[in-house]
Short mmCIF file of C-alpha atoms in Angstrom, two decimals:
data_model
loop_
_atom_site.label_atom_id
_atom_site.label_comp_id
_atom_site.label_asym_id
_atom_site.label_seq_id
_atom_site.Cartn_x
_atom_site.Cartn_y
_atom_site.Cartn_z
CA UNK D 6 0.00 0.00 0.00
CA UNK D 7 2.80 2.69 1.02
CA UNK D 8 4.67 1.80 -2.22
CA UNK D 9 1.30 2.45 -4.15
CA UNK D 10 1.08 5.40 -2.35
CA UNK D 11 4.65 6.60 -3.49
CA UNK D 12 4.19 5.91 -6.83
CA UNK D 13 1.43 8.28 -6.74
CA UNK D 14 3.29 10.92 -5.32
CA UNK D 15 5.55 10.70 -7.80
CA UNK D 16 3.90 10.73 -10.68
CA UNK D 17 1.77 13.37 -9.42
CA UNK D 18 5.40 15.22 -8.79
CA UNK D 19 6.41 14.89 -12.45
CA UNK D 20 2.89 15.99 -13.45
CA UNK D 21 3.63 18.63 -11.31
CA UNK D 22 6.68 19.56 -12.95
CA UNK D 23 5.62 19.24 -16.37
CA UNK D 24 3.02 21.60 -15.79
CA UNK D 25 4.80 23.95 -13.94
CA UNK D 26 7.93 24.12 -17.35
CA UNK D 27 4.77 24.13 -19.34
CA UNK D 28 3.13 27.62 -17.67
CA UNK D 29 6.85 29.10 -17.55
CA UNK D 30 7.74 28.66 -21.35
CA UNK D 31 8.62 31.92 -23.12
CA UNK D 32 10.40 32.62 -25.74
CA UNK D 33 13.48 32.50 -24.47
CA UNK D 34 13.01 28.48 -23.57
CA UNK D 35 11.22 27.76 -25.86
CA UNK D 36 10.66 27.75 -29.78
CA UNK D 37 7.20 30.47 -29.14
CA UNK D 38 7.56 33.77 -30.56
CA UNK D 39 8.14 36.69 -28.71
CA UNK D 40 4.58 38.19 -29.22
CA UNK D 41 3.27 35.57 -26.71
CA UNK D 42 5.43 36.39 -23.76
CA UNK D 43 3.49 37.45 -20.94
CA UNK D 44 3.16 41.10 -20.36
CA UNK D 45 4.93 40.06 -16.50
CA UNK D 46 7.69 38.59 -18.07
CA UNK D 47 11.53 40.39 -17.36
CA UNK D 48 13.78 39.67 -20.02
CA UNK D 49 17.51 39.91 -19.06
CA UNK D 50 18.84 43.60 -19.55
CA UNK D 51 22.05 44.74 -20.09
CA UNK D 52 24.66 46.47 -17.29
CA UNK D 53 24.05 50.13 -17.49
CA UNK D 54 26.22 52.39 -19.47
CA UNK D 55 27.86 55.16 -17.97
CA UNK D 56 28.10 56.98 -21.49
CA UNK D 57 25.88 59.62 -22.32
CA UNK D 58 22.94 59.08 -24.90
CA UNK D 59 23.40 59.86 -28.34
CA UNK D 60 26.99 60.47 -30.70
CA UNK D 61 30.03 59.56 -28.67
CA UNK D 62 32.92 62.07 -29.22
CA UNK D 63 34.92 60.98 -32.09
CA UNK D 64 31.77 58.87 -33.99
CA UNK D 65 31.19 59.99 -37.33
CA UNK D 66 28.01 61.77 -37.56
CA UNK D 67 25.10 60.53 -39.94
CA UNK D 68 23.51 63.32 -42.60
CA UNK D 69 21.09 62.79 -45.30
CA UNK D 70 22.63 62.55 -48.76
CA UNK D 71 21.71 65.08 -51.28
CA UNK D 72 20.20 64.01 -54.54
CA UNK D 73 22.32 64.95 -57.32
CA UNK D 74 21.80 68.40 -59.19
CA UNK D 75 19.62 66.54 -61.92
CA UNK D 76 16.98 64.94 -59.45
CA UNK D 77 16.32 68.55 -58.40
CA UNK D 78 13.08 69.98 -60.02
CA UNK D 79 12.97 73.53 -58.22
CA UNK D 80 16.26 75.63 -56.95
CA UNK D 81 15.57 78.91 -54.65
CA UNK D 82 19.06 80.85 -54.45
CA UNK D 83 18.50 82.80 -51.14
CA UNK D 84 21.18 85.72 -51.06
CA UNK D 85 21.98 87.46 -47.95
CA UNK D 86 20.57 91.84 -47.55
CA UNK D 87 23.10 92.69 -44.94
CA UNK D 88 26.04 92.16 -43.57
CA UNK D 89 25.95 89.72 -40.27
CA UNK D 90 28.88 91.29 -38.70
CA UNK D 91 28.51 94.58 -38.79
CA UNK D 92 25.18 95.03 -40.71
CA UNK D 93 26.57 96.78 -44.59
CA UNK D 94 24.45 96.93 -47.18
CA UNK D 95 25.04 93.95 -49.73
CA UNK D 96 22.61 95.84 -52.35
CA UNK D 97 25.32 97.65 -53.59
CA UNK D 98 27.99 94.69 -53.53
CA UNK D 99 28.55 93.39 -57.14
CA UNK D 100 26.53 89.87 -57.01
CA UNK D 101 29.38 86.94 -57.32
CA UNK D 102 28.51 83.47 -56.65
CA UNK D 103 30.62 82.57 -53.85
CA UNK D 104 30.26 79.36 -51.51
CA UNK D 105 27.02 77.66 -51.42
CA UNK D 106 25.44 75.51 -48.75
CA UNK D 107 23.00 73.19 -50.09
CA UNK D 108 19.90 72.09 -48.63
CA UNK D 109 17.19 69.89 -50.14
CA UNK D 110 13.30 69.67 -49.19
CA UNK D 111 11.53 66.92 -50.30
CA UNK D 112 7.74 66.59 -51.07
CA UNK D 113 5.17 64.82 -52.74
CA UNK D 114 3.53 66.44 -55.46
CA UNK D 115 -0.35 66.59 -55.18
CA UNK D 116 -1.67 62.48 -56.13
CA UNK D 117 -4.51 62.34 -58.59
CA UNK D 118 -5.17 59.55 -60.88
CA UNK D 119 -5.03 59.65 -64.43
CA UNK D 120 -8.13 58.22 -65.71
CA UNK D 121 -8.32 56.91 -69.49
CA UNK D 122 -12.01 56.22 -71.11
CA UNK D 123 -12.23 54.22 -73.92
CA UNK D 124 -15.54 54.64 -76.42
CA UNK D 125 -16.20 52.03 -78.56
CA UNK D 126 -17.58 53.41 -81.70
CA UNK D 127 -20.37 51.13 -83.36
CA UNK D 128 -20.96 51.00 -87.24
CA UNK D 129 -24.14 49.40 -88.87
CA UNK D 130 -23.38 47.54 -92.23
CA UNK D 131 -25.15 48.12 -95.33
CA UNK D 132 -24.97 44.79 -96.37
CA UNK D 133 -27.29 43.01 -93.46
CA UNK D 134 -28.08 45.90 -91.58
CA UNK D 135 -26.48 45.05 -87.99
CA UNK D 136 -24.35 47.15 -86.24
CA UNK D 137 -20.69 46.02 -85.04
CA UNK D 138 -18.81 47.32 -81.98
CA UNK D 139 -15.20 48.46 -82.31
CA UNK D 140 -13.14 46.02 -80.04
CA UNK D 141 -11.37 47.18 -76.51
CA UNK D 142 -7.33 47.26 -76.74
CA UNK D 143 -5.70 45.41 -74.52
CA UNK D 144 -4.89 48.11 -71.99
CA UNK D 145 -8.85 48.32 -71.42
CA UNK D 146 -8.52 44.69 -69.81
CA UNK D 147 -8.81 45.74 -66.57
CA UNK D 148 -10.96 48.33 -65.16
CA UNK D 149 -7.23 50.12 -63.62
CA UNK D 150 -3.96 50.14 -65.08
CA UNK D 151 -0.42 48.26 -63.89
CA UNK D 152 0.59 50.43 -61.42
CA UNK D 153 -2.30 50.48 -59.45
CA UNK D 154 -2.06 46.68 -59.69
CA UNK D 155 1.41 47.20 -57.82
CA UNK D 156 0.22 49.57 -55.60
CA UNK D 157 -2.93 47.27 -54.23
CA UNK D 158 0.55 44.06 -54.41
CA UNK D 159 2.43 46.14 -52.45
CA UNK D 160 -0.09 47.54 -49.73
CA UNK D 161 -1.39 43.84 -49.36
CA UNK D 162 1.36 41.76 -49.93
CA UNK D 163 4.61 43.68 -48.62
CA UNK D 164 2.65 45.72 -46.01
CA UNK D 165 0.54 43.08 -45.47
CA UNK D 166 -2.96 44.94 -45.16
CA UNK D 167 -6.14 43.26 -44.97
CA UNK D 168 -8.33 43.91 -48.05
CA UNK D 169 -10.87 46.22 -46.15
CA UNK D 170 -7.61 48.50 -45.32
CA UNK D 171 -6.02 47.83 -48.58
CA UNK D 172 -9.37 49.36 -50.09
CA UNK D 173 -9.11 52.16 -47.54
CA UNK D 174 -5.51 53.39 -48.48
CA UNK D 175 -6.18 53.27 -52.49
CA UNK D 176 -9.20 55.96 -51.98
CA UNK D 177 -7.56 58.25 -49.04
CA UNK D 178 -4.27 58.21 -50.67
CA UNK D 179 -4.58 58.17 -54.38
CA UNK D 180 -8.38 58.27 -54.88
CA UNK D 181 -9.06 55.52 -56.44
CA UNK D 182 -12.12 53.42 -55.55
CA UNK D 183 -12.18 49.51 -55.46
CA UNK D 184 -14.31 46.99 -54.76
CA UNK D 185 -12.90 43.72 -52.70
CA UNK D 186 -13.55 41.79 -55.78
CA UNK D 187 -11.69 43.96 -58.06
CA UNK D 188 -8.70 43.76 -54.97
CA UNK D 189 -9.02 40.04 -55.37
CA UNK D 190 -8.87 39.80 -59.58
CA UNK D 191 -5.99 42.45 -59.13
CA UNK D 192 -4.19 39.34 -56.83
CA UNK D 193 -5.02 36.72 -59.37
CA UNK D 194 -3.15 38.60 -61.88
CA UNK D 195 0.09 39.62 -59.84
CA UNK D 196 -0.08 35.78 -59.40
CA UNK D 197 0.33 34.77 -62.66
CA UNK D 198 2.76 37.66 -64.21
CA UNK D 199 5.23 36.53 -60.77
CA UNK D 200 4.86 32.79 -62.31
CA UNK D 201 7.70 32.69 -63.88
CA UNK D 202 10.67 33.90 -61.93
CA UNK D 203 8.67 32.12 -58.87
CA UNK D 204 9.60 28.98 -60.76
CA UNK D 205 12.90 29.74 -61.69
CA UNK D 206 13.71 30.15 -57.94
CA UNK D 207 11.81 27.14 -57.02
CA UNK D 208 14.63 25.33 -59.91
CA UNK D 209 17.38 27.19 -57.79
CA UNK D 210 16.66 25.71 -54.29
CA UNK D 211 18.00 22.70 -54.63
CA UNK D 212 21.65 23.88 -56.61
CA UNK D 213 22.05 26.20 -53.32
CA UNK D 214 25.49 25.63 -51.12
CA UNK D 215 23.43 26.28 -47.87
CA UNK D 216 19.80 26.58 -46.92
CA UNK D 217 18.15 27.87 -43.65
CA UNK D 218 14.63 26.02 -43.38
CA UNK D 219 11.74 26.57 -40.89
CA UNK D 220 8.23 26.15 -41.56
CA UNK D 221 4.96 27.94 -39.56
CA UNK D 222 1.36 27.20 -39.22
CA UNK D 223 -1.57 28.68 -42.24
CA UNK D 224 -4.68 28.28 -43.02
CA UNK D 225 -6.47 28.00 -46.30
CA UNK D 226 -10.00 27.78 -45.96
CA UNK D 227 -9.92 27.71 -42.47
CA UNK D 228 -8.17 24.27 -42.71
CA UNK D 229 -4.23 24.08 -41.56
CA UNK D 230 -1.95 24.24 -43.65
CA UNK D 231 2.02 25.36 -43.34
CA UNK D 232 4.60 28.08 -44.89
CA UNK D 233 7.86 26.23 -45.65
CA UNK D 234 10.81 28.59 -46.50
CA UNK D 235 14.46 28.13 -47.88
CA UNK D 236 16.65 31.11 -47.17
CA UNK D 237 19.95 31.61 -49.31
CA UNK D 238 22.32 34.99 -48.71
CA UNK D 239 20.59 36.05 -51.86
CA UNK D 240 16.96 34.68 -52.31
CA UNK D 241 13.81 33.41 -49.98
CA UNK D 242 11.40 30.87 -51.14
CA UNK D 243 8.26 30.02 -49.77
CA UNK D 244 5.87 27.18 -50.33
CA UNK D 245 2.44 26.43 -48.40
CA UNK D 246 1.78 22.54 -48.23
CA UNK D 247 -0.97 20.78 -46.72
CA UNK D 248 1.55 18.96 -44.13
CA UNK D 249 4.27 19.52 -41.98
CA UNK D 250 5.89 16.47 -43.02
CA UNK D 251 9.21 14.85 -44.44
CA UNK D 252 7.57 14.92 -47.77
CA UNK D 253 6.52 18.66 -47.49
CA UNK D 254 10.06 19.24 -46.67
CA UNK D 255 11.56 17.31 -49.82
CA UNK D 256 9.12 19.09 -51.66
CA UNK D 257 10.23 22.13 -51.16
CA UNK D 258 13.95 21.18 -51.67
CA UNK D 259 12.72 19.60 -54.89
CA UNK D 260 14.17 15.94 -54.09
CA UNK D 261 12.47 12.44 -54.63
CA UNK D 262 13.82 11.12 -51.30
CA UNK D 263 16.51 11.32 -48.24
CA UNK D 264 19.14 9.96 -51.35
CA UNK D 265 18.80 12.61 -52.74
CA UNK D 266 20.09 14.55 -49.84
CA UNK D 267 23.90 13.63 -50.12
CA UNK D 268 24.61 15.54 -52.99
CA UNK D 269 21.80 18.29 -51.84
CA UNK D 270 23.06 21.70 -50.09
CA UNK D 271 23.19 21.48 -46.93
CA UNK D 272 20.70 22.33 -44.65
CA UNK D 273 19.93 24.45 -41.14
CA UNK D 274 17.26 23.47 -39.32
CA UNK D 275 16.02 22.81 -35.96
CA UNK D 276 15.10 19.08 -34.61
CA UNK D 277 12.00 18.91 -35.72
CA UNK D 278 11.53 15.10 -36.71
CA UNK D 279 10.47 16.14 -40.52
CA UNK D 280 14.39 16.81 -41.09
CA UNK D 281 15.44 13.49 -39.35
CA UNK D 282 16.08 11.22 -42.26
CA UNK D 283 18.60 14.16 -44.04
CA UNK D 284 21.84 12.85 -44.61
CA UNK D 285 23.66 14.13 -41.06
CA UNK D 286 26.68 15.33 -42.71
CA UNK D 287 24.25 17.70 -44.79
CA UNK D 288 22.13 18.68 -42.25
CA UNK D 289 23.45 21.62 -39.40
CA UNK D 290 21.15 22.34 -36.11
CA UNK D 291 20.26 25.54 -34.94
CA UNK D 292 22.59 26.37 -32.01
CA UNK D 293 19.80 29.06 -30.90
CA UNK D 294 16.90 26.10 -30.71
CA UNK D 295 18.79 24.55 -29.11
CA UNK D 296 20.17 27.29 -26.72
CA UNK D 297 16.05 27.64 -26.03
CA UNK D 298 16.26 23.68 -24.47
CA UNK D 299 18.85 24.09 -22.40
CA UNK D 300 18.01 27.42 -20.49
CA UNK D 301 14.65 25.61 -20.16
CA UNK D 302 16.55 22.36 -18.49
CA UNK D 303 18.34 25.40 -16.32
CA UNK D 304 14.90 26.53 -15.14
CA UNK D 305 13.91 23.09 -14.31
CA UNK D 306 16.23 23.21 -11.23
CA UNK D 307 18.02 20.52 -9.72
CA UNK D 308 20.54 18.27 -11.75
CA UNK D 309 19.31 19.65 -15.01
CA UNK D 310 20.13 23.68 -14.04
CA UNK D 311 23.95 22.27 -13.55
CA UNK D 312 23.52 20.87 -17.36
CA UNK D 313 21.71 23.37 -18.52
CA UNK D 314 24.54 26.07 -17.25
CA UNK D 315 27.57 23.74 -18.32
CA UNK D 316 26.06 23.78 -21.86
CA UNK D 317 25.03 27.33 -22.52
CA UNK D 318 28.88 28.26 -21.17
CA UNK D 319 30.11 26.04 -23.99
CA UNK D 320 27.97 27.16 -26.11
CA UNK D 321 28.40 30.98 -25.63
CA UNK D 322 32.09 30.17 -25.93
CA UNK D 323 31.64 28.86 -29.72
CA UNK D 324 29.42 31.51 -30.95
CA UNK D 325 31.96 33.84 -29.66
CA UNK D 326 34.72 32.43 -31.73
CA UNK D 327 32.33 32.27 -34.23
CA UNK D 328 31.81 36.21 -34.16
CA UNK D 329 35.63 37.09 -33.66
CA UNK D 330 35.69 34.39 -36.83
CA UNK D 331 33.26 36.88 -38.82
CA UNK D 332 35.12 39.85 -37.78
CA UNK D 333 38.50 39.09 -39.41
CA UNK D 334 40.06 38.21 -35.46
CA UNK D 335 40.72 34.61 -36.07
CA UNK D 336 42.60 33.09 -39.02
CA UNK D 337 40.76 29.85 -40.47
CA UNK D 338 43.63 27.93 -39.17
CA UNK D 339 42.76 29.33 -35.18
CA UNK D 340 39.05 29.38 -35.48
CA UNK D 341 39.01 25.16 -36.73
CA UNK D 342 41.77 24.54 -33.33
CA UNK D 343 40.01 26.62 -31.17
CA UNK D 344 36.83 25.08 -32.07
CA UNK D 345 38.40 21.34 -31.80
CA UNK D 346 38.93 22.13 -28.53
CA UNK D 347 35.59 23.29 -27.61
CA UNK D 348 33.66 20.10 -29.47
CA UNK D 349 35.73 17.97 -26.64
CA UNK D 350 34.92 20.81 -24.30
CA UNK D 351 30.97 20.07 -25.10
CA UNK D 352 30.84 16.36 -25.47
CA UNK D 353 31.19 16.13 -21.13
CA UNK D 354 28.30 18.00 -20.13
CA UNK D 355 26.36 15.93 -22.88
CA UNK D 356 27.41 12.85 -21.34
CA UNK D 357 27.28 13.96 -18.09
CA UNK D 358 22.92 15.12 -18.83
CA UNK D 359 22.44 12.05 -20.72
CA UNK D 360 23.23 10.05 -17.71
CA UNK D 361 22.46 12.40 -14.19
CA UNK D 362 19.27 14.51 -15.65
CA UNK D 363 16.00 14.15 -15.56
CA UNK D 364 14.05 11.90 -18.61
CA UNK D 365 13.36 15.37 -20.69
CA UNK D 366 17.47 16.43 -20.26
CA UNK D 367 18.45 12.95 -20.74
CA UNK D 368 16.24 12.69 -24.21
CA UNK D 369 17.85 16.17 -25.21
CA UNK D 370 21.42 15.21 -24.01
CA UNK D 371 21.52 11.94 -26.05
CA UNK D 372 19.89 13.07 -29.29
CA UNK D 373 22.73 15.15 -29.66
CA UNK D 374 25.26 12.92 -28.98
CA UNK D 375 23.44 10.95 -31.67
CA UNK D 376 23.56 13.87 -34.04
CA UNK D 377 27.03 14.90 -33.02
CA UNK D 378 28.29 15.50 -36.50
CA UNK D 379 25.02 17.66 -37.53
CA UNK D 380 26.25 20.49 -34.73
CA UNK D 381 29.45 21.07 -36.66
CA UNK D 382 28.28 20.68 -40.29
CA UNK D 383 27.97 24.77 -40.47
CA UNK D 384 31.67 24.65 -39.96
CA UNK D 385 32.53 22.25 -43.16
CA UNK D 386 30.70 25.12 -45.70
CA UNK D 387 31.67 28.12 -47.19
CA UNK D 388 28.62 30.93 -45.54
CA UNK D 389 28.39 27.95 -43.19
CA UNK D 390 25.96 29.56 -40.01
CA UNK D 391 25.42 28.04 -36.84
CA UNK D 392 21.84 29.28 -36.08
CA UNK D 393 19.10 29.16 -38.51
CA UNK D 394 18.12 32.99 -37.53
CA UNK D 395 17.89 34.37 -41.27
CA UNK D 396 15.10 31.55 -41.88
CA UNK D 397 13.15 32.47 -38.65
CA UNK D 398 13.71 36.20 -39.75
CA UNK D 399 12.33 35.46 -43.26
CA UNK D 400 8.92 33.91 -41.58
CA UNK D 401 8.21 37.10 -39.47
CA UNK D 402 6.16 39.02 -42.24
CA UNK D 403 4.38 35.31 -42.82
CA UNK D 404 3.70 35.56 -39.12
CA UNK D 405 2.20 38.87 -39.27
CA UNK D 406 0.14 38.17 -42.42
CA UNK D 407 -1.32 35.37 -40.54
CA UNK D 408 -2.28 37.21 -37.38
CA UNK D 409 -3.99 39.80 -39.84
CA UNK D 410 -6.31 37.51 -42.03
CA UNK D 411 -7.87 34.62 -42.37
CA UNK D 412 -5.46 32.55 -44.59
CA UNK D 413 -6.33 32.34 -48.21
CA UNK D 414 -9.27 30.67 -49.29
CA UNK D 415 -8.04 29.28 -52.86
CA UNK D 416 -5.62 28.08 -54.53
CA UNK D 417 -5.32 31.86 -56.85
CA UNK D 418 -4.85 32.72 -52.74
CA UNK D 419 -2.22 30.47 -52.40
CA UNK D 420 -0.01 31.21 -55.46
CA UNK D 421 -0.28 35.09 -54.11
CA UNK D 422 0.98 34.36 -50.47
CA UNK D 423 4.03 31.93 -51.56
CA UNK D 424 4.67 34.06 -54.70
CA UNK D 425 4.47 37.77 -53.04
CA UNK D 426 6.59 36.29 -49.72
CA UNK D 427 8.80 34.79 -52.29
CA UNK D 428 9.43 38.02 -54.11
CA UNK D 429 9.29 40.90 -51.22
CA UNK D 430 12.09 38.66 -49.38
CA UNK D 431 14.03 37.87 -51.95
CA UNK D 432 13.78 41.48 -53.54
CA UNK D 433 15.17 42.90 -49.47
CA UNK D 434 17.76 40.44 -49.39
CA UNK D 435 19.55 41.60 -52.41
CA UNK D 436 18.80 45.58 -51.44
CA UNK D 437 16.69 46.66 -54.86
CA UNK D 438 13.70 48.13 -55.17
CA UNK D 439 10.32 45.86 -54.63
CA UNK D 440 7.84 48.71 -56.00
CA UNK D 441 9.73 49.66 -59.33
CA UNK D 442 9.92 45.47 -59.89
CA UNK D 443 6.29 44.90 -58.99
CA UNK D 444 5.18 48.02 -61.51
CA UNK D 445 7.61 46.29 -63.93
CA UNK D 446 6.10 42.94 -63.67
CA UNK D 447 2.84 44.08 -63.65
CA UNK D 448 3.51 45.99 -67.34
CA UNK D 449 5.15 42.78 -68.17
CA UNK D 450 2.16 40.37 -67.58
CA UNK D 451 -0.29 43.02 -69.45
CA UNK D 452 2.06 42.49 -72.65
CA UNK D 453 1.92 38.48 -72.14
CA UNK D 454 5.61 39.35 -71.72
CA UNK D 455 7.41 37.23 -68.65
CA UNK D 456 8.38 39.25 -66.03
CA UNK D 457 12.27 39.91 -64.46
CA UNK D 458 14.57 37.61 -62.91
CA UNK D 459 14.68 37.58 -58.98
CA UNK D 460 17.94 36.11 -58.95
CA UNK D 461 20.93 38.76 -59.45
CA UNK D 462 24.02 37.78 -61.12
CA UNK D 463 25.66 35.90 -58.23
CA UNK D 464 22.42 34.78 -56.66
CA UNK D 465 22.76 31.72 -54.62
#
């Protein structure tokens, strides 16, 4: 009877426990964003500074650069009456041009849309007596021309409005006046002109060196459904699937199978089961996930808080070599033996949770000991990263979009999320302009004419 009674004191303990991790995740244990936190929770803050706020002595100051002489449409030369010293008259002062300081004040000029009307003329023939209408051009396809088309891509799909506000911003701003369904054919057709370099992207994901992969949660018609994204240096790709499987994830890469995946780039990703069957010596994990587990084994008290510290000390010692790496302190040579020494530097703590922690720290301890050569993969590659932070970075707008809709509800929905994610990222990552290519593409598809490239010269 007491030993009954002890095993239900300790399971009610662990049930205990598990609750008790499971009402103190955050996201700084955890893999939830940082929009959920509690409004209660104290993040860690830094040692005060004792400088002053603002320019330190000696720190170059920031200005605004002047457009050149030929972007300026108005010039007002103001000349000076009177003397500021000692207050002469300038009037009689021969006028020289001497020094000038230049100052620039920008504005918008006053918006107001151009509107075109077409009138079909009708003629009545002599022969049979009916009359025949003279035929729309092109241009007269749509009831507004391209670069409203970008404008309404833009507002929805880059500043991720809801239709209703979308519809809002087009009247106050410019004044022109949309319906939702208009908003929604205008979608349909920024779908199909970004087609084409969508696809030639999708053809580049799986000839990239190194991808950073994550995936969050969608909804299309109110059913669930998941954003998968590859992130290069130079390009994002997105792709809604059904699942949140290992054949989503191929998918996306473009592969048949996990054979494919030795000669596939190599991938960074968190350990998420999906990514399990990737060849391990093409597959890196995300030092920050798992950063997340071990300050929540720290919080867990007891054995696992003297893991959970022993890690994160290791681990805060790589990334720091890692950084010095980046900043041109450490040869190659140094960074690979300083490294070396912190792998066997790691591998005791590991062994130490696998067999002294509790079942959760255990799990966590050994899995990586498993996967031991997928936490130095990032180090074998050229642009080789240790986190996957670009790829989380790449979801936020996806994020947002989500918390401001409903999801799409078709598949002409679909192609405009993965295609206007796909473009907007990509477009930021290599710095140019995501208006003057939307307005471009849009002109493009009115022609039947395919639309740019979204892969620069040295994309991937």
């Amino acid at each position: 009877m007491v030993r009954e009674l002890q095993a239900v004191v300790a399971a009610m303990q662990e049930q205990l426990r598990e609750l008790t991790e499971q009402q103190n995740r955050n996201s700084g244990n955890s893999s939830r964003p940082p929009s959920s936190d509690p409004p209660w929770r104290q993040r860690p803050k830094k040692p005060a500074s004792r400088k002053k706020r603002g320019g330190q002595p000696g720190h170059p100051g920031h200005f605004r650069r002047l457009e050149p002489p030929n972007a300026v449409d108005h010039v007002v030369v103001c000349t000076p009456g009177n003397c500021a010293h000692c207050g002469a008259d300038f009037s009689a002062t021969p006028s020289r041009r001497g020094k000038v300081r230049r100052y620039q004040v920008v504005e918008l000029p006053p918006i107001r849309p151009e509107i075109t009307e077409y009138q079909q003329e009708a003629r009545r023939c002599q022969a049979c007596g009916r009359r025949t209408w003279a035929e729309l051009p092109a241009a007269a396809s749509r009831c507004v021309g391209p670069r409203v088309q970008a404008v309404a891509a833009l507002l929805s799909g880059a500043c991720r409005l809801p239709r209703r506000q979308t519809q809002a911003v087009l009247a106050d701003l410019f004044g022109v006046r949309l319906a939702l369904g208009t908003l929604s054919a205008l979608e349909a057709d920024t779908a199909r002109a970004l087609a084409a370099p969508y696809q030639e992207l999708a053809e580049e994901v799986p000839r990239a060196t190194v991808l950073g992969i994550d995936e969050t949660s969608w909804k299309e018609a109110g059913t669930l459904h998941w954003i998968w994204t590859a992130v290069t240096r130079r390009f994002a790709f997105f792709h809604v699937d059904r699942h949140r499987s290992r054949a989503a994830f191929e998918t996306l890469l473009g592969v048949d199978g996990p054979a494919a995946g030795r000669a596939s780039p190599v991938v960074i990703t968190d350990r998420y089961s999906a990514y399990h069957r990737w060849a391990p010596d093409r597959r890196s994990l995300c030092w920050a996930h798992l950063a997340r587990d071990f300050r929540a084994a720290e919080e867990r008290g007891g054995l696992d808080a003297l893991v959970g510290r022993w890690v994160l000390e290791v681990f805060g010692k790589v990334l720091a070599l890692w950084h010095r790496s980046r900043a041109g302190e450490l040869t190659r040579e140094a960074f690979l033996a300083e490294i070396a020494l912190r792998q066997e530097e790691l591998r005791a703590p590991l062994r130490w949770g696998e067999e002294h922690g509790s079942a959760r720290t255990r799990a966590l301890c050994r899995d990586l000991l498993e996967r031991w050569p997928s936490l130095w993969t990032w180090l074998t590659v050229e642009d080789g990263e240790p986190t996957n932070n670009a790829a989380e970075r790449a979801l936020r707008p996806a994020v947002l979009w989500r918390k401001s809709s409903f999801g799409h509800q078709s598949e002409t929905g679909k192609q405009f999320v993965e295609r206007l994610l796909t473009t907007v990222a990509t477009l930021r990552l290599q710095g140019r302009n995501v208006w003057r290519y939307l307005v471009e593409t849009c002109e493009a598809g009115r022609r039947g004419e395919a639309a740019p490239s979204l892969l620069s010269q040295a994309s991937a």
